[in-house]
Amino acid sequence: MDLRQLEYFLAVAEHGGVTRAARALRVAQPSLSDAVRGLERELGAELFHRLGRGVVLTTAGEALLGPARRALRDRAAARAVLGDLAGLSGGRLDILAWSVVSTYPLAELVAAFRRRHPKVSVHITDLRDEDEDAVGTLVRDGHFEIALAYVPIDGDGLRVHVLGDHEIQLALPPDVGADWPDPVPAALLAGLQLVSVPRPATMRWRIERSLAHFGAATREVATTEHRDALIPFALAGVGAAFVSAARARRAAELGLHVRRLDPPVTRAYGLVHRPERLSPAGRAFVALALEWAAARRAPGQG
Amino acid sequence: MDVRQLAYFLAIVDHGGVTRAAAALYISQPSLSQALRGFERSLGVPLFRREGRGLVLTEEGRALVGPARTLLADMAEARTSVDAVVALATGRLDVITDATLAVDPLAEITGRLRVRHPGLRLNVTGPAAGTDVADAVRTGACELGITDLPVRSGTLRAVPLGSQELRLVLPPEPAGPDPVPLSALRDTPLLLPPAGFALRGVIDAAFADAGLEPWVAVECGHLEALANMVIEGAGATFFPAALADAYRMAGVQVRRVQPAPVRTIGIVHRAAPLSPAAQAFLAIAHTVTCDP
């Protein structure tokens, strides 16, 4: 029995199914299934009842939950000990990040972290839209030390530091937006042709709800899972795009007409980690992020 | 009851008799009479009765007229909506590809597609973890995919879209030689997509071919995040030439690499007949060429 099997078992139990667990951990579904079956063979017991659309823990599976969680947390503690020994002279920092937050401010934070600790490598795992609710679980169970996500989240048993917020702005194609007002009132968005990410991105739902309140609705002409493609699609004239203020700067550089929204749509993001010991790299990163957030809030700053 | 019977019935009503209705329908009068008799028999009620030398609607016949017209209108609308899809006036196309190819060349193809077929909706997704674009197209999850060629599959057809050369993207300073030999990057911290991303595979292969081990300082799957980190001086990355050039404005330096990692890309689809939307997509893709 190894820790990877336990990690996978725990993920399937938490997510109620192999498909969702595989997505959340970003591993191939067959690998996950094989690992769980291997564990069942070794233990000589079925851990899950396999139902039509998901799985349910057997009595044996229920019994394994506690010990599996403890093992993963102890692995995290062991890594922390090893990290202590290595100091910040090596090793890797694993961060789970929601995609929009990766662009900003995570890129900036990672760059600053690398300047301070050039011997530590950083691995950023993408939290997909549909796994937004999984952040708390993934950190709590020891899959990731640190996560950067939109808040609030189910932070039971976790430390959550709010770092700032994203404002959503509108990027209009070159031939469309030149004479649009800034900010754009919701009513003007009625019938706007839009390139967007597929539902159920929470930010998108909030925008639509805000618009519906004013009797407006946009018209989706193309959807893309890849946020990196939103601005290029808008530039190619496919449609307008809602982008965070940080991406909006870049959009304006490239020739899109960027407008703020009225009323503004914002969402707070934060850093999430377990209260017990972080590795030295984790501690250093949290400290850096908090410094960064404090500097931005200081009087005289933007 | 079928649509033809209803159409014949309404023709007799509208033209005031079997003879005139038959002429309008370009069928023989005996055929129409026979069809009417068959229809009445199947309904079990008379729709017309003789009055003098003509036909008059029975009470049952009168009751049928309204519903018959409604139903024929429904059928016409159903036909039109299908025709519209065929004509690409409305319709949806699913394309699967990775983030880098979604930026280039898919953005440009989509832009042109919208000009030609404004009613066509494009939905772009990425391959699920552990699978690739070819898998998704092969299993029928998606009709079209854009990916690296060649694909290892006998059942997929590939339409080449040319090659993309990868360029080195560096922080604003310091200046340096151009082109950069790959071997000079031995001690350069690299910011790359994680393993499993096609772009990373191309970069790893280029280093492996040169007998070099890249120093990967940061792994992240978002192009814009990688670019931002380069701008902040965290290290260097590789982007396809067109994308790299687009970021010059943000302050990065773009240099050629020797030997240059190259991505050969194309559209893949199954051998089965393509939907009109997919055909339109392929036709437009031909007009978009990759930057060398």
PDB file of C-alpha atoms in Angstrom, chain A residues 67-255:
ATOM      1  CA  PRO A  67      -6.311   6.723   8.667  1.00  0.00           C
ATOM      2  CA  ALA A  68      -5.917   7.779   5.018  1.00  0.00           C
ATOM      3  CA  ARG A  69      -6.387  11.435   5.900  1.00  0.00           C
ATOM      4  CA  ARG A  70      -3.932  11.163   8.764  1.00  0.00           C
ATOM      5  CA  ALA A  71      -1.402   9.491   6.488  1.00  0.00           C
ATOM      6  CA  LEU A  72      -1.650  12.271   3.908  1.00  0.00           C
ATOM      7  CA  ARG A  73      -1.302  14.934   6.565  1.00  0.00           C
ATOM      8  CA  ASP A  74       1.679  13.134   7.999  1.00  0.00           C
ATOM      9  CA  ARG A  75       3.191  12.986   4.553  1.00  0.00           C
ATOM     10  CA  ALA A  76       2.763  16.744   4.337  1.00  0.00           C
ATOM     11  CA  ALA A  77       4.410  17.040   7.754  1.00  0.00           C
ATOM     12  CA  ALA A  78       7.245  14.776   6.606  1.00  0.00           C
ATOM     13  CA  ARG A  79       7.756  16.923   3.559  1.00  0.00           C
ATOM     14  CA  ALA A  80       7.793  19.922   5.843  1.00  0.00           C
ATOM     15  CA  VAL A  81      10.506  18.297   7.957  1.00  0.00           C
ATOM     16  CA  LEU A  82      12.541  17.493   4.861  1.00  0.00           C
ATOM     17  CA  GLY A  83      11.893  21.015   3.708  1.00  0.00           C
ATOM     18  CA  ASP A  84      13.189  22.299   7.025  1.00  0.00           C
ATOM     19  CA  LEU A  85      16.360  20.329   6.488  1.00  0.00           C
ATOM     20  CA  ALA A  86      16.740  21.606   2.960  1.00  0.00           C
ATOM     21  CA  GLY A  87      15.735  25.091   4.045  1.00  0.00           C
ATOM     22  CA  LEU A  88      15.017  27.046   0.983  1.00  0.00           C
ATOM     23  CA  SER A  89      17.984  25.635  -0.869  1.00  0.00           C
ATOM     24  CA  GLY A  90      15.987  23.228  -2.937  1.00  0.00           C
ATOM     25  CA  GLY A  91      12.712  21.474  -3.349  1.00  0.00           C
ATOM     26  CA  ARG A  92       9.481  22.462  -4.951  1.00  0.00           C
ATOM     27  CA  LEU A  93       6.513  24.582  -3.956  1.00  0.00           C
ATOM     28  CA  ASP A  94       3.125  23.242  -5.123  1.00  0.00           C
ATOM     29  CA  ILE A  95       0.365  25.767  -5.553  1.00  0.00           C
ATOM     30  CA  LEU A  96      -3.218  25.109  -6.605  1.00  0.00           C
ATOM     31  CA  ALA A  97      -4.604  28.116  -8.423  1.00  0.00           C
ATOM     32  CA  TRP A  98      -7.778  29.142 -10.113  1.00  0.00           C
ATOM     33  CA  SER A  99      -6.926  30.105 -13.651  1.00  0.00           C
ATOM     34  CA  VAL A 100      -7.842  33.786 -13.561  1.00  0.00           C
ATOM     35  CA  VAL A 101      -5.814  34.235 -10.391  1.00  0.00           C
ATOM     36  CA  SER A 102      -2.795  32.596 -12.058  1.00  0.00           C
ATOM     37  CA  THR A 103      -2.522  35.441 -14.504  1.00  0.00           C
ATOM     38  CA  TYR A 104      -2.852  37.986 -11.738  1.00  0.00           C
ATOM     39  CA  PRO A 105      -1.567  38.230  -9.126  1.00  0.00           C
ATOM     40  CA  LEU A 106       0.033  34.793  -8.894  1.00  0.00           C
ATOM     41  CA  ALA A 107       2.499  35.386 -11.752  1.00  0.00           C
ATOM     42  CA  GLU A 108       3.812  38.457  -9.961  1.00  0.00           C
ATOM     43  CA  LEU A 109       3.991  36.653  -6.603  1.00  0.00           C
ATOM     44  CA  VAL A 110       5.829  33.690  -8.105  1.00  0.00           C
ATOM     45  CA  ALA A 111       8.309  35.966  -9.830  1.00  0.00           C
ATOM     46  CA  ALA A 112       8.985  37.739  -6.532  1.00  0.00           C
ATOM     47  CA  PHE A 113       9.287  34.397  -4.733  1.00  0.00           C
ATOM     48  CA  ARG A 114      11.791  33.155  -7.315  1.00  0.00           C
ATOM     49  CA  ARG A 115      13.898  36.268  -6.867  1.00  0.00           C
ATOM     50  CA  ARG A 116      14.102  35.644  -3.132  1.00  0.00           C
ATOM     51  CA  HIS A 117      14.491  31.874  -3.283  1.00  0.00           C
ATOM     52  CA  PRO A 118      16.066  31.010  -6.628  1.00  0.00           C
ATOM     53  CA  LYS A 119      16.703  27.404  -5.642  1.00  0.00           C
ATOM     54  CA  VAL A 120      13.073  26.497  -5.076  1.00  0.00           C
ATOM     55  CA  SER A 121      11.045  25.493  -8.113  1.00  0.00           C
ATOM     56  CA  VAL A 122       7.330  26.226  -8.317  1.00  0.00           C
ATOM     57  CA  HIS A 123       4.589  24.044  -9.761  1.00  0.00           C
ATOM     58  CA  ILE A 124       1.185  25.608 -10.372  1.00  0.00           C
ATOM     59  CA  THR A 125      -1.739  23.223 -10.777  1.00  0.00           C
ATOM     60  CA  ASP A 126      -4.807  24.535 -12.482  1.00  0.00           C
ATOM     61  CA  LEU A 127      -8.082  24.474 -10.573  1.00  0.00           C
ATOM     62  CA  ARG A 128     -10.751  24.066 -13.209  1.00  0.00           C
ATOM     63  CA  ASP A 129     -14.015  26.009 -13.118  1.00  0.00           C
ATOM     64  CA  GLU A 130     -16.109  23.004 -12.245  1.00  0.00           C
ATOM     65  CA  ASP A 131     -13.856  22.122  -9.315  1.00  0.00           C
ATOM     66  CA  GLU A 132     -14.133  25.528  -7.686  1.00  0.00           C
ATOM     67  CA  ASP A 133     -15.842  24.002  -4.675  1.00  0.00           C
ATOM     68  CA  ALA A 134     -13.078  21.443  -4.283  1.00  0.00           C
ATOM     69  CA  VAL A 135     -10.419  23.941  -3.161  1.00  0.00           C
ATOM     70  CA  GLY A 136     -11.058  23.533   0.553  1.00  0.00           C
ATOM     71  CA  THR A 137     -11.071  19.746   0.358  1.00  0.00           C
ATOM     72  CA  LEU A 138      -7.917  19.550  -1.726  1.00  0.00           C
ATOM     73  CA  VAL A 139      -5.973  21.688   0.734  1.00  0.00           C
ATOM     74  CA  ARG A 140      -7.514  20.193   3.871  1.00  0.00           C
ATOM     75  CA  ASP A 141      -6.654  16.644   2.808  1.00  0.00           C
ATOM     76  CA  GLY A 142      -3.064  17.529   2.090  1.00  0.00           C
ATOM     77  CA  HIS A 143      -3.142  17.303  -1.704  1.00  0.00           C
ATOM     78  CA  PHE A 144      -1.868  20.860  -1.882  1.00  0.00           C
ATOM     79  CA  GLU A 145      -0.162  23.046   0.666  1.00  0.00           C
ATOM     80  CA  ILE A 146      -1.343  26.321  -0.742  1.00  0.00           C
ATOM     81  CA  ALA A 147      -4.194  27.418  -2.959  1.00  0.00           C
ATOM     82  CA  LEU A 148      -5.057  30.710  -4.562  1.00  0.00           C
ATOM     83  CA  ALA A 149      -8.732  30.986  -5.298  1.00  0.00           C
ATOM     84  CA  TYR A 150     -11.724  33.217  -5.261  1.00  0.00           C
ATOM     85  CA  VAL A 151     -13.182  33.612  -1.781  1.00  0.00           C
ATOM     86  CA  PRO A 152     -15.293  32.959   0.132  1.00  0.00           C
ATOM     87  CA  ILE A 153     -14.714  29.209   0.066  1.00  0.00           C
ATOM     88  CA  ASP A 154     -15.654  26.485   2.472  1.00  0.00           C
ATOM     89  CA  GLY A 155     -12.632  27.207   4.640  1.00  0.00           C
ATOM     90  CA  ASP A 156     -13.525  24.983   7.581  1.00  0.00           C
ATOM     91  CA  GLY A 157     -10.287  24.208   9.388  1.00  0.00           C
ATOM     92  CA  LEU A 158      -8.224  26.303   6.982  1.00  0.00           C
ATOM     93  CA  ARG A 159      -6.534  29.678   7.083  1.00  0.00           C
ATOM     94  CA  VAL A 160      -7.871  32.026   4.429  1.00  0.00           C
ATOM     95  CA  HIS A 161      -6.133  35.359   3.755  1.00  0.00           C
ATOM     96  CA  VAL A 162      -7.984  37.750   1.490  1.00  0.00           C
ATOM     97  CA  LEU A 163      -5.389  39.386  -0.771  1.00  0.00           C
ATOM     98  CA  GLY A 164      -7.389  41.627  -3.038  1.00  0.00           C
ATOM     99  CA  ASP A 165     -10.097  41.568  -5.623  1.00  0.00           C
ATOM    100  CA  HIS A 166     -10.590  41.317  -9.346  1.00  0.00           C
ATOM    101  CA  GLU A 167     -12.770  43.742 -11.181  1.00  0.00           C
ATOM    102  CA  ILE A 168     -14.351  42.428 -14.353  1.00  0.00           C
ATOM    103  CA  GLN A 169     -14.181  44.715 -17.346  1.00  0.00           C
ATOM    104  CA  LEU A 170     -15.393  44.517 -20.904  1.00  0.00           C
ATOM    105  CA  ALA A 171     -13.017  44.220 -23.859  1.00  0.00           C
ATOM    106  CA  LEU A 172     -14.666  45.230 -27.136  1.00  0.00           C
ATOM    107  CA  PRO A 173     -13.381  44.341 -30.609  1.00  0.00           C
ATOM    108  CA  PRO A 174     -11.616  47.114 -32.534  1.00  0.00           C
ATOM    109  CA  ASP A 175     -14.510  47.783 -34.905  1.00  0.00           C
ATOM    110  CA  VAL A 176     -17.174  47.864 -32.216  1.00  0.00           C
ATOM    111  CA  GLY A 177     -16.310  49.725 -29.065  1.00  0.00           C
ATOM    112  CA  ALA A 178     -14.728  53.022 -30.027  1.00  0.00           C
ATOM    113  CA  ASP A 179     -17.649  55.220 -28.994  1.00  0.00           C
ATOM    114  CA  TRP A 180     -18.965  53.166 -26.105  1.00  0.00           C
ATOM    115  CA  PRO A 181     -19.163  55.071 -22.799  1.00  0.00           C
ATOM    116  CA  ASP A 182     -16.895  54.253 -19.869  1.00  0.00           C
ATOM    117  CA  PRO A 183     -18.195  52.813 -17.640  1.00  0.00           C
ATOM    118  CA  VAL A 184     -20.745  50.847 -19.669  1.00  0.00           C
ATOM    119  CA  PRO A 185     -24.222  50.776 -18.151  1.00  0.00           C
ATOM    120  CA  ALA A 186     -25.810  47.299 -17.971  1.00  0.00           C
ATOM    121  CA  ALA A 187     -28.572  48.263 -20.385  1.00  0.00           C
ATOM    122  CA  LEU A 188     -26.078  48.729 -23.229  1.00  0.00           C
ATOM    123  CA  LEU A 189     -24.997  45.110 -22.876  1.00  0.00           C
ATOM    124  CA  ALA A 190     -28.342  43.814 -24.126  1.00  0.00           C
ATOM    125  CA  GLY A 191     -27.736  41.685 -27.193  1.00  0.00           C
ATOM    126  CA  LEU A 192     -23.960  42.179 -27.056  1.00  0.00           C
ATOM    127  CA  GLN A 193     -22.187  39.428 -28.977  1.00  0.00           C
ATOM    128  CA  LEU A 194     -19.893  37.728 -26.560  1.00  0.00           C
ATOM    129  CA  VAL A 195     -17.015  35.290 -26.473  1.00  0.00           C
ATOM    130  CA  SER A 196     -17.091  33.617 -23.108  1.00  0.00           C
ATOM    131  CA  VAL A 197     -16.061  30.665 -21.024  1.00  0.00           C
ATOM    132  CA  PRO A 198     -18.635  27.900 -20.765  1.00  0.00           C
ATOM    133  CA  ARG A 199     -20.965  27.947 -17.788  1.00  0.00           C
ATOM    134  CA  PRO A 200     -20.835  27.294 -14.902  1.00  0.00           C
ATOM    135  CA  ALA A 201     -17.975  29.744 -14.266  1.00  0.00           C
ATOM    136  CA  THR A 202     -19.116  31.570 -11.177  1.00  0.00           C
ATOM    137  CA  MET A 203     -17.916  34.956 -12.341  1.00  0.00           C
ATOM    138  CA  ARG A 204     -19.918  34.595 -15.516  1.00  0.00           C
ATOM    139  CA  TRP A 205     -23.026  33.657 -13.576  1.00  0.00           C
ATOM    140  CA  ARG A 206     -22.590  36.741 -11.399  1.00  0.00           C
ATOM    141  CA  ILE A 207     -22.290  38.954 -14.445  1.00  0.00           C
ATOM    142  CA  GLU A 208     -25.394  37.494 -16.041  1.00  0.00           C
ATOM    143  CA  ARG A 209     -27.317  37.841 -12.808  1.00  0.00           C
ATOM    144  CA  SER A 210     -26.250  41.447 -12.511  1.00  0.00           C
ATOM    145  CA  LEU A 211     -27.355  42.081 -16.096  1.00  0.00           C
ATOM    146  CA  ALA A 212     -30.653  40.232 -15.709  1.00  0.00           C
ATOM    147  CA  HIS A 213     -31.429  42.559 -12.847  1.00  0.00           C
ATOM    148  CA  PHE A 214     -31.418  45.361 -15.395  1.00  0.00           C
ATOM    149  CA  GLY A 215     -33.299  43.397 -18.027  1.00  0.00           C
ATOM    150  CA  ALA A 216     -30.253  42.901 -20.216  1.00  0.00           C
ATOM    151  CA  ALA A 217     -28.812  39.664 -21.578  1.00  0.00           C
ATOM    152  CA  THR A 218     -25.763  39.065 -23.717  1.00  0.00           C
ATOM    153  CA  ARG A 219     -25.624  36.798 -26.743  1.00  0.00           C
ATOM    154  CA  GLU A 220     -22.971  34.118 -26.698  1.00  0.00           C
ATOM    155  CA  VAL A 221     -21.470  33.632 -30.157  1.00  0.00           C
ATOM    156  CA  ALA A 222     -18.514  31.479 -29.177  1.00  0.00           C
ATOM    157  CA  THR A 223     -17.328  29.773 -26.029  1.00  0.00           C
ATOM    158  CA  THR A 224     -13.839  28.680 -25.082  1.00  0.00           C
ATOM    159  CA  GLU A 225     -12.554  26.752 -22.131  1.00  0.00           C
ATOM    160  CA  HIS A 226      -9.165  28.410 -22.677  1.00  0.00           C
ATOM    161  CA  ARG A 227      -9.156  31.841 -21.065  1.00  0.00           C
ATOM    162  CA  ASP A 228      -5.921  32.681 -22.852  1.00  0.00           C
ATOM    163  CA  ALA A 229      -7.917  32.665 -26.079  1.00  0.00           C
ATOM    164  CA  LEU A 230     -10.533  35.236 -25.013  1.00  0.00           C
ATOM    165  CA  ILE A 231      -8.506  38.293 -25.957  1.00  0.00           C
ATOM    166  CA  PRO A 232      -7.203  36.833 -29.246  1.00  0.00           C
ATOM    167  CA  PHE A 233     -10.797  35.898 -30.184  1.00  0.00           C
ATOM    168  CA  ALA A 234     -11.968  39.422 -29.400  1.00  0.00           C
ATOM    169  CA  LEU A 235      -9.103  40.844 -31.457  1.00  0.00           C
ATOM    170  CA  ALA A 236     -10.129  38.642 -34.370  1.00  0.00           C
ATOM    171  CA  GLY A 237     -13.559  40.263 -34.204  1.00  0.00           C
ATOM    172  CA  VAL A 238     -15.436  37.219 -32.951  1.00  0.00           C
ATOM    173  CA  GLY A 239     -17.095  39.150 -30.148  1.00  0.00           C
ATOM    174  CA  ALA A 240     -16.581  41.091 -26.940  1.00  0.00           C
ATOM    175  CA  ALA A 241     -15.127  39.450 -23.837  1.00  0.00           C
ATOM    176  CA  PHE A 242     -15.394  39.929 -20.095  1.00  0.00           C
ATOM    177  CA  VAL A 243     -11.881  39.925 -18.671  1.00  0.00           C
ATOM    178  CA  SER A 244     -10.312  40.754 -15.336  1.00  0.00           C
ATOM    179  CA  ALA A 245      -8.808  44.221 -15.011  1.00  0.00           C
ATOM    180  CA  ALA A 246      -5.264  42.820 -15.233  1.00  0.00           C
ATOM    181  CA  ARG A 247      -5.935  41.115 -18.552  1.00  0.00           C
ATOM    182  CA  ALA A 248      -7.841  44.189 -19.653  1.00  0.00           C
ATOM    183  CA  ARG A 249      -4.623  46.241 -19.532  1.00  0.00           C
ATOM    184  CA  ARG A 250      -3.050  43.847 -21.988  1.00  0.00           C
ATOM    185  CA  ALA A 251      -6.181  43.880 -24.122  1.00  0.00           C
ATOM    186  CA  ALA A 252      -6.001  47.657 -24.407  1.00  0.00           C
ATOM    187  CA  GLU A 253      -2.333  47.438 -25.414  1.00  0.00           C
ATOM    188  CA  LEU A 254      -3.346  45.146 -28.255  1.00  0.00           C
ATOM    189  CA  GLY A 255      -6.037  47.465 -29.580  1.00  0.00           C
TER     190      GLY A 255
END
